[in-house]
Short mmCIF file of C-alpha atoms in Angstrom, two decimals:
data_model
loop_
_atom_site.label_atom_id
_atom_site.label_comp_id
_atom_site.label_asym_id
_atom_site.label_seq_id
_atom_site.Cartn_x
_atom_site.Cartn_y
_atom_site.Cartn_z
CA MET X 1 -2.99 -16.63 -9.35
CA THR X 2 -3.08 -20.37 -7.96
CA ASP X 3 0.36 -21.16 -6.49
CA LEU X 4 1.87 -23.24 -8.21
CA HIS X 5 2.37 -25.26 -4.63
CA ASP X 6 -0.60 -26.33 -4.51
CA LEU X 7 -1.74 -27.68 -8.37
CA GLU X 8 1.21 -30.09 -7.56
CA ARG X 9 -0.72 -31.20 -3.98
CA LEU X 10 -4.14 -31.29 -6.40
CA GLN X 11 -2.18 -33.17 -9.55
CA ALA X 12 -1.04 -35.57 -5.72
CA LYS X 13 -3.95 -36.34 -4.78
CA SER X 14 -6.02 -37.08 -7.91
CA ALA X 15 -5.18 -40.86 -7.08
CA LEU X 16 -7.30 -42.88 -5.24
CA GLN X 17 -5.72 -45.04 -3.59
CA GLU X 18 -6.67 -48.82 -2.02
CA PRO X 19 -6.30 -48.41 2.20
CA THR X 20 -4.61 -51.00 3.75
CA PHE X 21 -6.39 -52.43 6.78
CA ARG X 22 -4.43 -52.05 9.86
CA SER X 23 -5.49 -52.81 13.71
CA ARG X 24 -3.66 -51.63 16.32
CA LEU X 25 -4.67 -54.01 18.86
CA PRO X 26 -2.06 -55.69 20.50
CA LEU X 27 -2.20 -59.81 19.47
CA ILE X 28 -5.23 -60.14 17.24
CA GLY X 29 -4.08 -56.94 15.55
CA PRO X 30 -2.98 -58.80 11.70
CA PHE X 31 -5.24 -61.25 12.26
CA ILE X 32 -8.81 -59.00 12.12
CA ALA X 33 -6.25 -57.15 9.07
CA TRP X 34 -5.77 -59.62 7.48
CA PHE X 35 -9.44 -60.40 7.81
CA ARG X 36 -10.69 -57.24 6.58
CA ALA X 37 -8.37 -56.99 3.64
CA THR X 38 -9.81 -61.06 2.63
CA TRP X 39 -13.24 -59.68 3.24
CA ASN X 40 -12.79 -56.18 1.03
CA SER X 41 -11.06 -58.44 -1.71
CA VAL X 42 -13.93 -61.16 -1.74
CA SER X 43 -16.75 -58.92 -1.30
CA THR X 44 -15.82 -55.35 -2.76
CA LYS X 45 -12.56 -55.19 -4.57
CA TRP X 46 -14.24 -56.13 -7.72
CA TYR X 47 -16.58 -53.67 -7.25
CA VAL X 48 -14.70 -50.89 -5.63
CA ARG X 49 -11.16 -51.01 -7.94
CA PRO X 50 -12.51 -50.25 -11.97
CA LEU X 51 -14.85 -47.26 -9.63
CA ILE X 52 -11.08 -46.10 -8.36
CA ALA X 53 -9.75 -46.38 -11.59
CA GLN X 54 -12.59 -43.82 -13.33
CA GLN X 55 -11.94 -41.59 -10.68
CA ASN X 56 -8.24 -41.82 -10.66
CA GLU X 57 -8.49 -41.36 -14.54
CA PHE X 58 -11.61 -37.78 -14.13
CA ASN X 59 -9.12 -36.27 -11.29
CA ALA X 60 -6.70 -36.73 -13.47
CA LEU X 61 -8.01 -34.55 -16.18
CA VAL X 62 -9.13 -32.25 -13.62
CA ALA X 63 -5.92 -31.99 -12.47
CA GLY X 64 -4.31 -31.51 -16.43
CA GLN X 65 -7.22 -28.77 -16.55
CA ILE X 66 -6.70 -26.40 -13.91
CA ARG X 67 -2.71 -26.90 -14.66
CA SER X 68 -3.71 -25.85 -17.89
CA ILE X 69 -6.11 -22.75 -17.12
CA ALA X 70 -3.48 -21.91 -14.62
CA GLU X 71 -0.61 -21.46 -17.32
CA GLN X 72 -2.61 -19.56 -18.96
CA LEU X 73 -4.19 -16.94 -16.06
CA HIS X 74 -0.28 -16.84 -15.50
CA SER X 75 0.47 -16.03 -19.46
CA GLN X 76 -2.40 -13.86 -19.77
CA GLU X 77 -1.26 -11.76 -16.06
CA THR X 78 1.72 -10.98 -18.15
CA ARG X 79 0.88 -9.71 -21.38
CA LEU X 80 -1.25 -7.90 -18.90
CA SER X 81 1.31 -6.04 -17.30
CA GLU X 82 2.65 -5.71 -20.01
CA ILE X 83 -0.35 -3.81 -21.88
CA GLU X 84 -1.11 -1.45 -18.62
CA ARG X 85 3.11 -0.79 -18.69
CA ARG X 86 2.59 0.56 -22.37
CA VAL X 87 -0.67 1.92 -22.03
CA GLY X 88 0.76 4.08 -18.66
CA ALA X 89 3.91 5.61 -21.31
CA TYR X 90 1.66 5.88 -23.85
CA ASP X 91 -0.41 8.16 -20.93
CA GLY X 92 2.76 10.34 -20.03
CA ARG X 93 2.95 11.10 -24.43
CA LEU X 94 -0.48 11.86 -23.87
CA HIS X 95 -0.81 14.16 -21.31
CA ASP X 96 2.42 15.76 -22.80
CA LEU X 97 0.99 16.39 -26.80
CA GLY X 98 -2.44 17.21 -24.77
CA ALA X 99 -0.79 20.47 -23.06
CA TRP X 100 0.98 20.83 -26.28
CA LEU X 101 -1.80 20.99 -28.12
CA ILE X 102 -4.03 23.30 -25.20
CA ALA X 103 -0.66 25.56 -25.29
CA GLN X 104 -1.02 26.03 -29.67
CA ASP X 105 -4.92 26.16 -29.34
CA ARG X 106 -4.22 29.82 -26.95
CA GLU X 107 -1.46 31.16 -29.43
CA GLN X 108 -4.16 30.44 -32.11
CA SER X 109 -6.54 31.87 -30.50
CA GLU X 110 -3.77 35.19 -29.40
CA ALA X 111 -2.93 34.88 -32.62
CA ILE X 112 -6.70 35.48 -34.00
CA HIS X 113 -7.65 38.22 -31.11
CA ASP X 114 -4.32 40.33 -32.53
CA LEU X 115 -5.32 40.23 -35.76
CA ALA X 116 -8.51 40.83 -34.79
CA GLU X 117 -7.61 43.81 -33.07
CA MET X 118 -5.00 44.88 -35.96
CA ARG X 119 -8.91 44.98 -38.31
CA VAL X 120 -10.48 47.80 -36.66
CA GLN X 121 -7.96 49.58 -36.35
CA LEU X 122 -6.57 49.39 -40.60
CA GLY X 123 -10.69 50.22 -40.36
CA GLN X 124 -9.68 52.96 -38.16
CA ILE X 125 -6.49 54.52 -40.64
CA ARG X 126 -8.66 53.78 -43.79
CA LYS X 127 -11.49 55.97 -42.09
CA ARG X 128 -8.92 58.90 -40.74
CA LEU X 129 -7.13 58.22 -44.81
CA ALA X 130 -10.64 58.83 -46.23
CA SER X 131 -11.40 61.83 -44.61
CA VAL X 132 -8.22 63.31 -45.20
CA SER X 133 -8.27 62.52 -48.79
CA ALA X 134 -12.13 63.83 -48.92
CA SER X 135 -10.85 67.34 -46.87
CA ALA X 136 -7.09 67.72 -48.89
CA PRO X 137 -8.90 68.74 -52.60
CA GLN X 138 -11.04 71.06 -51.43
CA ARG X 139 -7.62 73.03 -49.22
CA ASP X 140 -5.94 73.16 -52.43
CA VAL X 141 -8.79 74.20 -54.04
CA ASP X 142 -9.00 76.40 -51.65
CA ASN X 143 -5.60 77.97 -51.32
CA GLY X 144 -6.19 78.46 -55.25
CA ALA X 145 -8.52 80.18 -54.93
CA GLY X 146 -7.80 82.84 -52.53
CA ARG X 147 -4.52 83.96 -54.35
#
């Protein structure tokens, strides 16, 4: 994210200013500075001032837009952090729910397996009962005839 200090520096540097002429020469320095300032006033100041104003306006708009975008970005980062926190909480719950569902599936599979075994055993019992009941009346008849 853009540093707040950088945004403040950008805002401060967005305005162009006319230079102040100076000279470091000991005796004639002030005269040279005066001459350059006068010459600048005559030759370029009226041409340059509107350009500086136009550039300053543009720079201020750009700096304002960058600040606005940085604020929106910060807001989005805050919202994203909150969403990530919520997703993390849901992830834990989903993991727990997934484990519970797997356990339920295992129990159901075991119950289905047990029911299938019971059906087989019930079928075997029915067969035995049928064979016992089929042979039982003949014994009664055989036992009664022998007396």
